[in-house]
Short mmCIF file of C-alpha atoms in Angstrom, two decimals:
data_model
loop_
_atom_site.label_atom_id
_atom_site.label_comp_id
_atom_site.label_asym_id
_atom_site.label_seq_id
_atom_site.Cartn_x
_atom_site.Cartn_y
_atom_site.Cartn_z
CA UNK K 1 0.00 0.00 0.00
CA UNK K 2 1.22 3.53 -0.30
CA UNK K 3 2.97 5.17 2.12
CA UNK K 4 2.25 8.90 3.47
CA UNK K 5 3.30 10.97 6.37
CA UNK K 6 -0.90 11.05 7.24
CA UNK K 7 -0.71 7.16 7.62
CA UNK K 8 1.11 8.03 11.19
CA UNK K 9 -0.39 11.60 11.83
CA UNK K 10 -2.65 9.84 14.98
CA UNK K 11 0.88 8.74 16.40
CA UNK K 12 1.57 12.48 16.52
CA UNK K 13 -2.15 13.32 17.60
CA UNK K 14 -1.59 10.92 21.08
CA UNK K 15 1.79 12.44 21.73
CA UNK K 16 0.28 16.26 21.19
CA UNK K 17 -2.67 14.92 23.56
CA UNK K 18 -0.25 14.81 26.61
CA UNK K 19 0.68 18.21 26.20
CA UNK K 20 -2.59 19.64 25.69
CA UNK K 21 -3.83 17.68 29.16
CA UNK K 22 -0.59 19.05 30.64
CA UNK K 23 -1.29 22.58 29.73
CA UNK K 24 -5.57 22.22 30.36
CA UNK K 25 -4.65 21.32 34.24
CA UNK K 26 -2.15 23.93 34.60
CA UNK K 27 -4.77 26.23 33.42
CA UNK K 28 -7.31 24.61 36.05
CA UNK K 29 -5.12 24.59 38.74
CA UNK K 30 -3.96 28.40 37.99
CA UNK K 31 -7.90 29.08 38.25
CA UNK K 32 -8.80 26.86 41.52
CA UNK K 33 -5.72 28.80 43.12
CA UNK K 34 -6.78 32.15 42.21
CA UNK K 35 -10.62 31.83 42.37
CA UNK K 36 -10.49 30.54 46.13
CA UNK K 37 -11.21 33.55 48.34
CA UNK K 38 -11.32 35.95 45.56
CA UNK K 39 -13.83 38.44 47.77
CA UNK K 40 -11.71 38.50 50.87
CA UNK K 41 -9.54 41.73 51.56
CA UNK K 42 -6.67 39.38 51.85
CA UNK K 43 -6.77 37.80 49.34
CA UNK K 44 -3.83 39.65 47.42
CA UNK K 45 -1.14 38.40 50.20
CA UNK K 46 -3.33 34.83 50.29
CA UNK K 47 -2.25 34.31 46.69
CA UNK K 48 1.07 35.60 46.99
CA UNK K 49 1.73 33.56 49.93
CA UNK K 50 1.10 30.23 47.81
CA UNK K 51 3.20 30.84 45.00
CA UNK K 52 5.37 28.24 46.42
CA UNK K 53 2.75 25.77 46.29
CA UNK K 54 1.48 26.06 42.82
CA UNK K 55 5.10 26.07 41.54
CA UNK K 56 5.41 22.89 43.26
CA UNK K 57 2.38 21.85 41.94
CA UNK K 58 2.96 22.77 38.54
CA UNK K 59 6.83 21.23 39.06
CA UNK K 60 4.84 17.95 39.31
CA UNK K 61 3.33 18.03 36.30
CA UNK K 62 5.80 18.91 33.95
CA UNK K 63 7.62 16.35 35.51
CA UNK K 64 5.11 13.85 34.51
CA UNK K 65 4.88 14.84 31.23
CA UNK K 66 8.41 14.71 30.32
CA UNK K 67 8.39 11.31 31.41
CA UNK K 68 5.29 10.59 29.71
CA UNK K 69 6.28 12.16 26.37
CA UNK K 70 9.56 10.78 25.92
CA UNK K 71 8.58 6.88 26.27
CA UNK K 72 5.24 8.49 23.90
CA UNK K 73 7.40 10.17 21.49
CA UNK K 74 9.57 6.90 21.16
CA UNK K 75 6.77 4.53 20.78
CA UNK K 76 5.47 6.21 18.43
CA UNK K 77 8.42 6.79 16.01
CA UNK K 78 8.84 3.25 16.22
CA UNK K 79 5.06 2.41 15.37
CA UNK K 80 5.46 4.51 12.32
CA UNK K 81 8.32 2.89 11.19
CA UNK K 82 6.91 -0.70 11.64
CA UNK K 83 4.38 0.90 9.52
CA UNK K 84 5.84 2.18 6.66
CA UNK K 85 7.44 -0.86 6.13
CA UNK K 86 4.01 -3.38 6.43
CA UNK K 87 2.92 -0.93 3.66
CA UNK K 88 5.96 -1.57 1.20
CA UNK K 89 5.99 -5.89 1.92
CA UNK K 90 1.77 -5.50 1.24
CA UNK K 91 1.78 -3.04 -1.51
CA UNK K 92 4.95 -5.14 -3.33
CA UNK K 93 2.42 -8.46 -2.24
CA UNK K 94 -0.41 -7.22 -4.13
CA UNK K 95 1.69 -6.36 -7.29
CA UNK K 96 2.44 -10.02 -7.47
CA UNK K 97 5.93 -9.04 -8.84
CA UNK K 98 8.03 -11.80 -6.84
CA UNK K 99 9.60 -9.04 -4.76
CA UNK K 100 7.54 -8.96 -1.51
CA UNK K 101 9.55 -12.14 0.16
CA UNK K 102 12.79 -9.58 -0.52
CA UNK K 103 10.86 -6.83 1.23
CA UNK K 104 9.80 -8.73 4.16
CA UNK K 105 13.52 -9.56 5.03
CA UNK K 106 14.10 -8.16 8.25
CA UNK K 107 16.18 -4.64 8.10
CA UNK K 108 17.47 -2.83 11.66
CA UNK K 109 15.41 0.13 12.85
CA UNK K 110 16.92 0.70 16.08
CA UNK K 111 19.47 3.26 15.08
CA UNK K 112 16.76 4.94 12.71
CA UNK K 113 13.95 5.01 15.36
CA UNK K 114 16.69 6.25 18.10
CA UNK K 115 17.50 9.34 16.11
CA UNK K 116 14.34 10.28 14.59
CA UNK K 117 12.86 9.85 18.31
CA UNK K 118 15.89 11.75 19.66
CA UNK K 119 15.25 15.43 17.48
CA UNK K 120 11.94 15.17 18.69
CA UNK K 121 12.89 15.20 22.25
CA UNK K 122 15.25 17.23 21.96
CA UNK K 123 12.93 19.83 19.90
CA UNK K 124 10.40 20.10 22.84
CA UNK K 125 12.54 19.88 25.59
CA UNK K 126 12.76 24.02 26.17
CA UNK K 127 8.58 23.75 26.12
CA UNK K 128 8.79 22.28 29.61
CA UNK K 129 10.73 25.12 30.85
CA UNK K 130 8.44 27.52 29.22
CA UNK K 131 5.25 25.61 31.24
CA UNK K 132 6.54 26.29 34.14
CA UNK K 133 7.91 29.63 33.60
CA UNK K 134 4.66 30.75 32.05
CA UNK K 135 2.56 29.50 34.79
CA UNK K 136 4.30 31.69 37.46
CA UNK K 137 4.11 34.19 35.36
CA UNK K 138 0.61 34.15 34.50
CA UNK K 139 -0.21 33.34 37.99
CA UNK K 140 1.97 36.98 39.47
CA UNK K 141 0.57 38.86 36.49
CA UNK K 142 -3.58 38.19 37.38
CA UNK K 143 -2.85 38.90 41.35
CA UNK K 144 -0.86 42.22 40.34
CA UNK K 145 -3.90 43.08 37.92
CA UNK K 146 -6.74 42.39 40.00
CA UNK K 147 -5.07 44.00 43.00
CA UNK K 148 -5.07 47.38 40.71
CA UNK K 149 -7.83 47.17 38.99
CA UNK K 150 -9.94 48.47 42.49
CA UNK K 151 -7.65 51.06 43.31
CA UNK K 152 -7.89 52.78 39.91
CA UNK K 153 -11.43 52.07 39.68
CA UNK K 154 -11.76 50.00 36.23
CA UNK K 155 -12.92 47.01 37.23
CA UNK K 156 -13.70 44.64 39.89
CA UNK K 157 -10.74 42.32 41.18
CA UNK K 158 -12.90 39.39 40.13
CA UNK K 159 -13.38 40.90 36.39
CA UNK K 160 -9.72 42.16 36.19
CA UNK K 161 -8.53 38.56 37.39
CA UNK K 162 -10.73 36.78 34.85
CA UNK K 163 -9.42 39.35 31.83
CA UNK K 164 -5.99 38.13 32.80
CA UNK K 165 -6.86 34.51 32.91
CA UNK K 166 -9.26 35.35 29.27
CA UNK K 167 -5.66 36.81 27.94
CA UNK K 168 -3.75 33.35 28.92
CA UNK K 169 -6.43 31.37 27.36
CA UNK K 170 -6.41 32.77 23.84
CA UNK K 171 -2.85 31.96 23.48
CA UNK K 172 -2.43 29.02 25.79
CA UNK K 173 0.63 27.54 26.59
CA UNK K 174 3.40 28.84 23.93
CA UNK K 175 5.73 26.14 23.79
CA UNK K 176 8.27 27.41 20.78
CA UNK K 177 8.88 30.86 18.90
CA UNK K 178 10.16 30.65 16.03
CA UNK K 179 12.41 33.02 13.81
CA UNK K 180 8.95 35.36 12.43
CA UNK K 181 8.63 36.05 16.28
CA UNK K 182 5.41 34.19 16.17
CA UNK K 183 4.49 31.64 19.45
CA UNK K 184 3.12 28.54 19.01
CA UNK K 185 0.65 27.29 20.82
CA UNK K 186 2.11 24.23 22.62
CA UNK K 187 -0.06 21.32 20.97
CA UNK K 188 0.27 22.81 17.69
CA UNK K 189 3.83 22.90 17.97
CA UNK K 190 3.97 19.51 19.32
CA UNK K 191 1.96 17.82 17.03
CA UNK K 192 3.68 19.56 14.00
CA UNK K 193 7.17 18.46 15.35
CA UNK K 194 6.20 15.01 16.16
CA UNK K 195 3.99 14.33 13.19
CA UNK K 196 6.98 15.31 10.94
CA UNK K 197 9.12 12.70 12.59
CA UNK K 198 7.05 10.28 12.32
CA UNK K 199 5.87 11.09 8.91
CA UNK K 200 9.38 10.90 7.96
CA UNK K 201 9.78 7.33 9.75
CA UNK K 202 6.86 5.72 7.96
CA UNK K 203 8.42 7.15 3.98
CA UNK K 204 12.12 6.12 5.28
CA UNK K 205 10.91 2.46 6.17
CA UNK K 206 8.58 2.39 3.37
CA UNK K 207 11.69 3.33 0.71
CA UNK K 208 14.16 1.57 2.31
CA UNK K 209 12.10 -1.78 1.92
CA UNK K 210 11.66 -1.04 -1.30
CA UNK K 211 15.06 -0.65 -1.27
CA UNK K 212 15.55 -4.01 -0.63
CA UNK K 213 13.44 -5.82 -3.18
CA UNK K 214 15.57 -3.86 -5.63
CA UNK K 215 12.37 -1.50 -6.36
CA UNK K 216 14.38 2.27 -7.42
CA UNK K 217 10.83 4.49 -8.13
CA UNK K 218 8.19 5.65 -6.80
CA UNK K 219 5.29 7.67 -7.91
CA UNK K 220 3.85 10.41 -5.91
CA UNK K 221 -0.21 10.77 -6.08
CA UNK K 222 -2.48 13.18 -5.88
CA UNK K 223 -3.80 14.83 -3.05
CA UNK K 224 -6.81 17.25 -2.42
CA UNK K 225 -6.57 20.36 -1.26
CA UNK K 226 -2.75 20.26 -2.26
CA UNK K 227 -0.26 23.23 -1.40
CA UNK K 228 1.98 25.34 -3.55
CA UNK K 229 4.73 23.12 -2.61
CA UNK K 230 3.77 19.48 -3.39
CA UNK K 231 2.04 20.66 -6.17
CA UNK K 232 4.78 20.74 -8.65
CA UNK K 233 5.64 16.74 -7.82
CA UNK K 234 1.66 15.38 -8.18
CA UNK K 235 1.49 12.50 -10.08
CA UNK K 236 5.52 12.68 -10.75
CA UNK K 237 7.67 9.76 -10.55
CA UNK K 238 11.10 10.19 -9.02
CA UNK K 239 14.16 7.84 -7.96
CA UNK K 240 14.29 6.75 -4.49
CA UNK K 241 17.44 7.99 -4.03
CA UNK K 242 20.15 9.64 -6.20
CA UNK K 243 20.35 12.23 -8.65
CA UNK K 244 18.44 15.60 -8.51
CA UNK K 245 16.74 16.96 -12.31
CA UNK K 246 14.38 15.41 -14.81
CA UNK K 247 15.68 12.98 -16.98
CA UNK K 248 14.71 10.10 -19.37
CA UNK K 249 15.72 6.71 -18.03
CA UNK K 250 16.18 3.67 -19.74
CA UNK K 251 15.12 0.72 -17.23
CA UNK K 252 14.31 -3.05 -17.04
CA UNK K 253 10.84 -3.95 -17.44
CA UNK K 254 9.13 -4.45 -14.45
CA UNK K 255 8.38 -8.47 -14.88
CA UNK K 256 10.08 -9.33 -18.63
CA UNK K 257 13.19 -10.14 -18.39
CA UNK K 258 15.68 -8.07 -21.18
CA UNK K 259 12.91 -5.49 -22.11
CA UNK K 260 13.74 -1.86 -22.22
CA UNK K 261 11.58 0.69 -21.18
CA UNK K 262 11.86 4.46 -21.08
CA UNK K 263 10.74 6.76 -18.20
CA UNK K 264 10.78 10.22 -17.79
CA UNK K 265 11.60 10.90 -13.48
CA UNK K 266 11.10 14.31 -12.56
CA UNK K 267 13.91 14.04 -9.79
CA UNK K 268 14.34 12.30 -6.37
CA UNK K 269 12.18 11.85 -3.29
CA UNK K 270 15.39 13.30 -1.41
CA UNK K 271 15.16 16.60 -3.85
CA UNK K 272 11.26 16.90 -3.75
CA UNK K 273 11.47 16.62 0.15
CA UNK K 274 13.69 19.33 0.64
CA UNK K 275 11.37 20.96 -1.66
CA UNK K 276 8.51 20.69 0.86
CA UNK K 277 7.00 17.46 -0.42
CA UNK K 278 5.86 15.38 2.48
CA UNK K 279 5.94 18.44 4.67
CA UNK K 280 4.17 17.83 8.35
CA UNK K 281 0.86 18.18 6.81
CA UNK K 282 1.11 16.40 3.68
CA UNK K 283 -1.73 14.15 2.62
CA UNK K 284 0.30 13.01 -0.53
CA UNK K 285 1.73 9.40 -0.45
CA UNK K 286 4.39 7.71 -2.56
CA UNK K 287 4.37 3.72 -3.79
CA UNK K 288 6.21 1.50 -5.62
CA UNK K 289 6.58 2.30 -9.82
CA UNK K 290 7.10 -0.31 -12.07
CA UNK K 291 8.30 0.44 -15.39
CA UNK K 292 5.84 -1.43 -18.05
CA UNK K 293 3.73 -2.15 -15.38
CA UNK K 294 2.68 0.90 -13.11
CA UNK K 295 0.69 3.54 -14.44
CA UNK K 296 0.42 7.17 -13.84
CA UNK K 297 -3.10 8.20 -12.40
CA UNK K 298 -5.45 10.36 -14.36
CA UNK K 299 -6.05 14.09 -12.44
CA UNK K 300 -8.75 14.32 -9.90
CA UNK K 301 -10.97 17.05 -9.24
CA UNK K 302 -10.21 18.39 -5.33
CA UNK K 303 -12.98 18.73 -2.88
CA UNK K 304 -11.86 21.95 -2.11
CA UNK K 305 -8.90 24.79 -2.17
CA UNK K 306 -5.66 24.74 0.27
CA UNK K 307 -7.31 28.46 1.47
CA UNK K 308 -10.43 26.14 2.26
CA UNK K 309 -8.00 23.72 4.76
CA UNK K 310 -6.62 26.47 6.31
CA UNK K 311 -9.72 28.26 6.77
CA UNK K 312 -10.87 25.01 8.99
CA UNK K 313 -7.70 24.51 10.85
CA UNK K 314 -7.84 28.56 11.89
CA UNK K 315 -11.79 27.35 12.98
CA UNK K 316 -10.52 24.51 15.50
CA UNK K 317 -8.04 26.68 16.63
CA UNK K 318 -10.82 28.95 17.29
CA UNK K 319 -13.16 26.54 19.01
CA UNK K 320 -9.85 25.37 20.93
CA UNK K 321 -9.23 28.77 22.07
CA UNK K 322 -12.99 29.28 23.58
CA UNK K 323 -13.01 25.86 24.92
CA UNK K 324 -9.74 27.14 27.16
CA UNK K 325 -11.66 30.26 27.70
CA UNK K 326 -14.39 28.21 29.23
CA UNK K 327 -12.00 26.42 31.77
CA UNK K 328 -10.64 29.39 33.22
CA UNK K 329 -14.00 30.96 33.65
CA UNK K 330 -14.08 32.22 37.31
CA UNK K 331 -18.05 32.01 37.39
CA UNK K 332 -20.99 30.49 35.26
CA UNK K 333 -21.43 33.71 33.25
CA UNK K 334 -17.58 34.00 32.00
CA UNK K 335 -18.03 30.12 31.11
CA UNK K 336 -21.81 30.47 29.57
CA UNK K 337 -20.31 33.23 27.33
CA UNK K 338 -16.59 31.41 26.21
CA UNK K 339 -19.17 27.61 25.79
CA UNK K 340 -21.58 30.30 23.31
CA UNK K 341 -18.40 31.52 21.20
CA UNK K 342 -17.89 27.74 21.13
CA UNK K 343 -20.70 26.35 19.49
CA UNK K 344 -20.72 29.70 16.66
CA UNK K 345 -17.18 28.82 15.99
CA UNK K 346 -18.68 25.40 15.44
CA UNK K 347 -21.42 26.53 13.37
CA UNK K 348 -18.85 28.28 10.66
CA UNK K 349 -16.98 24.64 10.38
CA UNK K 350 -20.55 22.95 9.50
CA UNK K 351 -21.07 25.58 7.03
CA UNK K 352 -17.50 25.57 5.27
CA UNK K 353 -17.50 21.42 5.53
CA UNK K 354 -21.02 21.33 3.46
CA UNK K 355 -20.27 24.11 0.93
CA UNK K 356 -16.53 22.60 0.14
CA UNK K 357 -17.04 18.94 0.66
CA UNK K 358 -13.82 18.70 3.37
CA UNK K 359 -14.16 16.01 6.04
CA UNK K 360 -14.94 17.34 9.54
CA UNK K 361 -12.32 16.56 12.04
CA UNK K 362 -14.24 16.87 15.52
CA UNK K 363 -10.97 15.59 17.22
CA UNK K 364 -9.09 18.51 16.17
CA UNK K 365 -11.50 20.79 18.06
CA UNK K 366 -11.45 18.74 21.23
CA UNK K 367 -9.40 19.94 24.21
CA UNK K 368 -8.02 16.24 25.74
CA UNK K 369 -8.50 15.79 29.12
CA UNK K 370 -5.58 15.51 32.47
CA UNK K 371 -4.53 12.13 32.64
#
């Protein structure tokens, strides 16, 4: 069967889910500590006075979770290997081409796995320190507002604490900037650094089974709602390894013995990679070619435009962002209002979903739950 970095994006999706349920009980137990006694007249030193205990609190969670994600991220990486290369012994099975008993011979993944699960771990490692340090933080900056706020005569402590904790909710936990300045939402980043890994694990173990049945091409397909960036390589076939440019190639036939057969290859799967094929998001795949035998598939109408996909993932994040809201809602009004964006936000997804034809991915508006 094909092979795509999608095949192991739910690997990434479990490993993003611990971070998210990290980050939704820091934001719970940042609200518990600062809703508790919010009316008394001392409840400015109260909160002060149990810093320490929420940052031991909060030192216990991230603690968890780095446990947690490491042996997660791992697993994973490896699961995504072992399935790339199930889908290169079944797809070369159902070719009936003799080479499947080649593909099946065992290959070692250790080293692969190791380092693949290694830059992930090493990638989100500074998010922990930003956790904590961003809990403190938020936790200082809501007393220091709400103990203002009645002194100038804005607001009520209660509705200056909850326009803090409203402000640390839209953005959630960062866990990365990158070089634009831009923060990440922790999950997002999470998911988008561990889905490329193990995207990347399930093509590498794919190819390099192929590899071993002596199988040198591979066709790219086509995807809906393509990007800028794979577009260019749809429906392409390239060399598993080697060379970069188009060329014409003179090869073996596939299954007759001594017959020649030219194929034009548009480049590598190394060179389209680094040209953004198979990014983190990619819903292309790549199998086995053939020459004499495979064919290149016909062009498919897409359900929809890239715009469109983006469109819904900015929705979840929306829906995401209220849900947070919700959770740090001091009292049933602040939550009635954020669980109200919530279901409008959901409303615009059912619309864009039946007027484009896109799948609706209810998980990706989900908030997971502490663990």
């Amino acid at each position: 069967m094909p092979v795509s970095p999608a095949m192991a994006e739910d690997l990434a999706a479990a490993v993003a889910d611990l971070y998210e349920a990290a980050a939704g009980t820091l934001t719970k137990k940042i609200t518990r500590a600062l809703a508790e006694g919010i009316d008394s007249p001392l409840w400015v030193e109260l909160k002060l006075a149990a810093l320490g205990d929420l940052q031991a609190a909060v030192t216990a969670v991230i603690a968890a979770l780095q446990a947690s994600a490491s042996d997660a991220i791992h697993a994973a990486v490896a699961e995504a290997y072992e399935r790339g290369q199930q889908a290169a012994v079944a797809e070369l099975g159902a070719l009936g081409v003799g080479q499947a008993a080649a593909a099946a011979e065992a290959l070692p993944t250790a080293a692969v796995v190791d380092r693949l699960a290694a830059a992930v771990i090493a990638d989100t490692g500074p998010a922990h320190l930003r956790m904590l340090r961003q809990t403190l933080d938020v936790y200082r900056s809501v007393v220091a507002r709400a103990a203002a706020a009645p002194v100038l005569g804005a607001q009520t402590r209660r509705q200056a604490a909850q326009s803090a904790l409203d402000a640390f909710a839209d953005r959630g936990v960062t866990g990365f900037i990158d070089r634009a300045g831009r923060s990440w939402e922790l999950r997002s980043y999470v998911e988008m650094a561990t889905r490329s890994a193990v995207g990347r694990a399930a093509v590498e173990a794919h190819t390099d089974r192929l590899g071993a049945a002596g199988v040198d091409l591979v066709i790219v397909s086509q995807a809906p709602e393509e990007c800028r960036l794979c577009r260019p390589w749809e429906r392409k076939i390239l060399t598993r390894e080697g060379a970069s440019g188009a060329r014409d190639v003179e090869l073996e036939h596939g299954i007759e013995d001594g017959r020649m057969v030219t194929v034009h290859v548009a480049g590598s799967l190394p060179e389209a990679r680094s040209a953004g094929l198979m990014h983190p998001n990619c819903r292309h795949t790549v199998s086995a070619y053939l020459p004499g035998i495979s064919k290149v598939p016909k062009a498919q109408a897409s359900r929809g435009t890239y715009e469109d996909t983006q469109q819904q993932r900015y929705l979840e994040r929306q829906v995401r962002k209220w849900k947070r809201r919700a959770a740090a809602g001091l009292d049933d009004d602040a939550r009635r209002a954020a669980n109200a964006r919530v279901r409008a936000y959901q409303a615009r997804i059912r619309e864009l979903t039946s007027s484009t034809g896109l799948p609706r991915k209810s998980h990706r508006e989900q908030l997971t739950t502490a663990r």
